[in-house]
Amino acid sequence: MRLLEPENAHVISYLRWSEGHILVVIANFSDAAQTVNMRRLRTEGLAHFFKDKLSQRTLSTHDILELEPYELLWLVED
């Protein structure tokens, strides 16, 4: 596991990997919506698109992501 450099004091994000699979966890610990720059994942050498295993939503690393209060994402490369 490796923590990603925080860009927002209310959001924690980290990488986990096992047997060639990578999981990116992003969690908003605030009762207010927060934003995350998804481009940062590309600078880590990761894919351009991710799928959230909890909601099945596809996210692009080209966008700014708005997290709902207390939202949790489990992202896998899509």
Coordinates of N, CA and C in Angstrom, one line a residue:
M1 N 0.8 -1.2 0.0 CA 0.0 0.0 0.0 C 0.9 1.2 0.0
R2 N 0.4 2.3 -0.7 CA 1.2 3.5 -0.8 C 0.2 4.7 -0.8
L3 N 0.3 5.6 0.2 CA -0.5 6.8 0.3 C -0.1 7.7 -0.9
L4 N -1.1 8.4 -1.5 CA -0.8 9.4 -2.5 C -0.7 10.7 -1.8
E5 N 0.1 11.6 -2.3 CA 0.3 12.9 -1.7 C -1.1 13.6 -1.6
P6 N -1.4 14.1 -0.4 CA -2.7 14.7 -0.3 C -2.8 16.1 -1.0
E7 N -3.8 16.3 -1.7 CA -4.0 17.7 -2.3 C -5.2 18.3 -1.7
N8 N -6.0 17.6 -0.9 CA -7.2 18.1 -0.2 C -7.2 17.5 1.2
A9 N -7.2 18.4 2.2 CA -7.1 18.0 3.6 C -8.2 17.1 4.0
H10 N -9.3 17.0 3.3 CA -10.5 16.2 3.7 C -10.6 14.9 3.0
V11 N -9.6 14.6 2.0 CA -9.7 13.4 1.2 C -8.4 12.6 1.4
I12 N -8.5 11.3 1.6 CA -7.3 10.5 1.6 C -7.4 9.5 0.4
S13 N -6.3 9.3 -0.2 CA -6.2 8.4 -1.3 C -4.9 7.5 -1.3
Y14 N -5.1 6.3 -1.7 CA -3.9 5.4 -1.6 C -4.1 4.3 -2.7
L15 N -2.9 3.7 -3.0 CA -2.8 2.6 -4.0 C -2.6 1.3 -3.2
R16 N -3.3 0.3 -3.7 CA -3.0 -1.1 -3.2 C -2.8 -1.9 -4.4
W17 N -1.9 -2.9 -4.3 CA -1.7 -3.8 -5.5 C -1.4 -5.2 -5.0
S18 N -1.8 -6.1 -5.8 CA -1.6 -7.5 -5.5 C -1.7 -8.3 -6.8
E19 N -0.7 -9.2 -7.0 CA -0.7 -10.0 -8.2 C -1.0 -9.3 -9.5
G20 N -0.4 -8.1 -9.7 CA -0.6 -7.4 -10.9 C -1.9 -6.6 -11.0
H21 N -2.7 -6.6 -10.0 CA -3.9 -5.8 -9.9 C -3.7 -4.6 -9.0
I22 N -4.2 -3.4 -9.5 CA -4.1 -2.2 -8.7 C -5.5 -1.7 -8.3
L23 N -5.6 -1.3 -7.1 CA -6.8 -0.7 -6.5 C -6.5 0.7 -6.0
V24 N -7.2 1.7 -6.5 CA -7.0 3.1 -6.0 C -8.2 3.4 -5.1
V25 N -8.0 3.7 -3.8 CA -9.0 4.0 -2.9 C -9.0 5.5 -2.6
I26 N -10.2 6.2 -2.8 CA -10.3 7.6 -2.5 C -11.5 7.8 -1.6
A27 N -11.3 8.5 -0.5 CA -12.3 8.6 0.5 C -12.4 10.1 1.0
N28 N -13.7 10.6 1.0 CA -13.9 11.9 1.5 C -14.4 11.8 2.9
F29 N -13.6 12.4 3.8 CA -13.9 12.3 5.3 C -14.6 13.6 5.7
S30 N -15.3 14.3 4.8 CA -15.9 15.6 5.2 C -17.4 15.5 5.0
D31 N -18.2 16.3 5.7 CA -19.6 16.3 5.5 C -20.0 17.3 4.4
A32 N -19.0 17.8 3.6 CA -19.3 18.6 2.5 C -18.6 18.0 1.2
A33 N -19.1 18.3 0.1 CA -18.5 17.8 -1.2 C -17.1 18.3 -1.3
Q34 N -16.2 17.5 -1.9 CA -14.8 17.9 -2.1 C -14.4 17.5 -3.5
T35 N -13.4 18.2 -4.0 CA -12.9 17.9 -5.4 C -11.5 17.3 -5.3
V36 N -11.3 16.4 -6.3 CA -10.0 15.7 -6.5 C -9.6 15.8 -8.0
N37 N -8.4 16.2 -8.2 CA -7.8 16.2 -9.6 C -7.4 14.8 -10.0
M38 N -8.2 14.2 -10.9 CA -8.0 12.9 -11.3 C -6.7 12.7 -12.2
R39 N -6.3 13.8 -12.7 CA -5.1 13.8 -13.6 C -3.9 13.3 -12.8
R40 N -3.9 13.4 -11.5 CA -2.8 13.0 -10.7 C -2.6 11.5 -10.8
L41 N -3.6 10.7 -11.1 CA -3.4 9.2 -11.3 C -2.6 8.9 -12.5
R42 N -2.8 9.8 -13.5 CA -2.0 9.5 -14.8 C -0.5 9.8 -14.5
T43 N -0.2 10.7 -13.6 CA 1.2 11.0 -13.3 C 1.8 9.8 -12.5
E44 N 1.0 9.0 -11.9 CA 1.4 7.8 -11.3 C 1.6 6.6 -12.2
G45 N 1.4 6.9 -13.5 CA 1.6 5.8 -14.6 C 0.4 4.9 -14.7
L46 N -0.8 5.4 -14.2 CA -2.0 4.5 -14.2 C -2.8 4.9 -15.5
A47 N -3.9 4.1 -15.6 CA -4.8 4.2 -16.8 C -5.5 5.5 -16.9
H48 N -6.1 5.7 -18.1 CA -6.9 6.9 -18.4 C -8.3 6.8 -17.9
F49 N -8.8 5.6 -17.7 CA -10.2 5.3 -17.2 C -10.2 4.3 -16.1
F50 N -11.0 4.6 -15.1 CA -11.2 3.7 -14.0 C -12.7 3.4 -13.8
K51 N -12.9 2.2 -13.2 CA -14.3 1.9 -12.9 C -14.4 1.7 -11.3
D52 N -15.4 2.4 -10.8 CA -15.6 2.3 -9.3 C -16.3 1.0 -9.0
K53 N -15.7 0.1 -8.2 CA -16.3 -1.2 -7.9 C -17.5 -1.1 -7.1
L54 N -17.7 0.0 -6.4 CA -18.9 0.1 -5.5 C -20.1 0.6 -6.3
S55 N -20.0 1.5 -7.2 CA -21.1 2.1 -8.0 C -21.2 1.7 -9.4
Q56 N -20.1 1.0 -9.9 CA -20.0 0.6 -11.3 C -19.9 1.8 -12.3
R57 N -19.6 3.0 -11.8 CA -19.5 4.2 -12.6 C -18.1 4.2 -13.2
T58 N -17.9 4.7 -14.4 CA -16.6 4.9 -15.1 C -16.2 6.3 -14.9
L59 N -14.9 6.5 -14.5 CA -14.3 7.8 -14.3 C -13.1 8.0 -15.2
S60 N -12.9 9.2 -15.7 CA -11.8 9.6 -16.5 C -10.7 10.3 -15.7
T61 N -9.5 10.1 -16.0 CA -8.4 10.8 -15.3 C -8.2 12.2 -16.0
H62 N -9.0 12.5 -16.9 CA -8.9 13.9 -17.6 C -9.8 14.9 -16.8
D63 N -10.5 14.5 -15.8 CA -11.5 15.3 -15.2 C -11.2 15.7 -13.7
I64 N -11.8 16.7 -13.2 CA -11.8 17.0 -11.8 C -13.1 16.2 -11.3
L65 N -12.8 15.5 -10.2 CA -13.9 14.6 -9.6 C -14.5 15.4 -8.4
E66 N -15.8 15.4 -8.3 CA -16.4 15.9 -7.1 C -17.0 14.8 -6.3
L67 N -16.4 14.7 -5.1 CA -16.9 13.6 -4.2 C -18.0 14.1 -3.3
E68 N -19.0 13.3 -3.2 CA -20.1 13.6 -2.2 C -19.6 13.5 -0.8
P69 N -20.3 14.1 0.1 CA -19.9 14.0 1.6 C -19.8 12.5 1.9
Y70 N -18.6 12.2 2.5 CA -18.3 10.8 3.0 C -18.3 9.8 1.9
E71 N -18.1 10.2 0.7 CA -18.1 9.2 -0.4 C -16.8 8.4 -0.4
L72 N -16.9 7.1 -0.8 CA -15.8 6.2 -0.9 C -15.8 5.6 -2.2
L73 N -14.6 5.6 -2.9 CA -14.5 5.0 -4.2 C -13.4 3.9 -4.1
W74 N -13.7 2.8 -4.8 CA -12.7 1.7 -5.0 C -12.5 1.6 -6.5
L75 N -11.4 2.2 -7.0 CA -11.2 2.3 -8.5 C -10.2 1.2 -9.0
V76 N -10.6 0.6 -10.1 CA -9.8 -0.3 -10.8 C -9.6 0.2 -12.2
E77 N -8.5 -0.1 -12.8 CA -8.3 0.3 -14.2 C -9.3 -0.3 -15.1
D78 N -9.9 0.5 -16.0 CA -10.9 0.0 -16.9 C -10.4 -0.1 -18.3

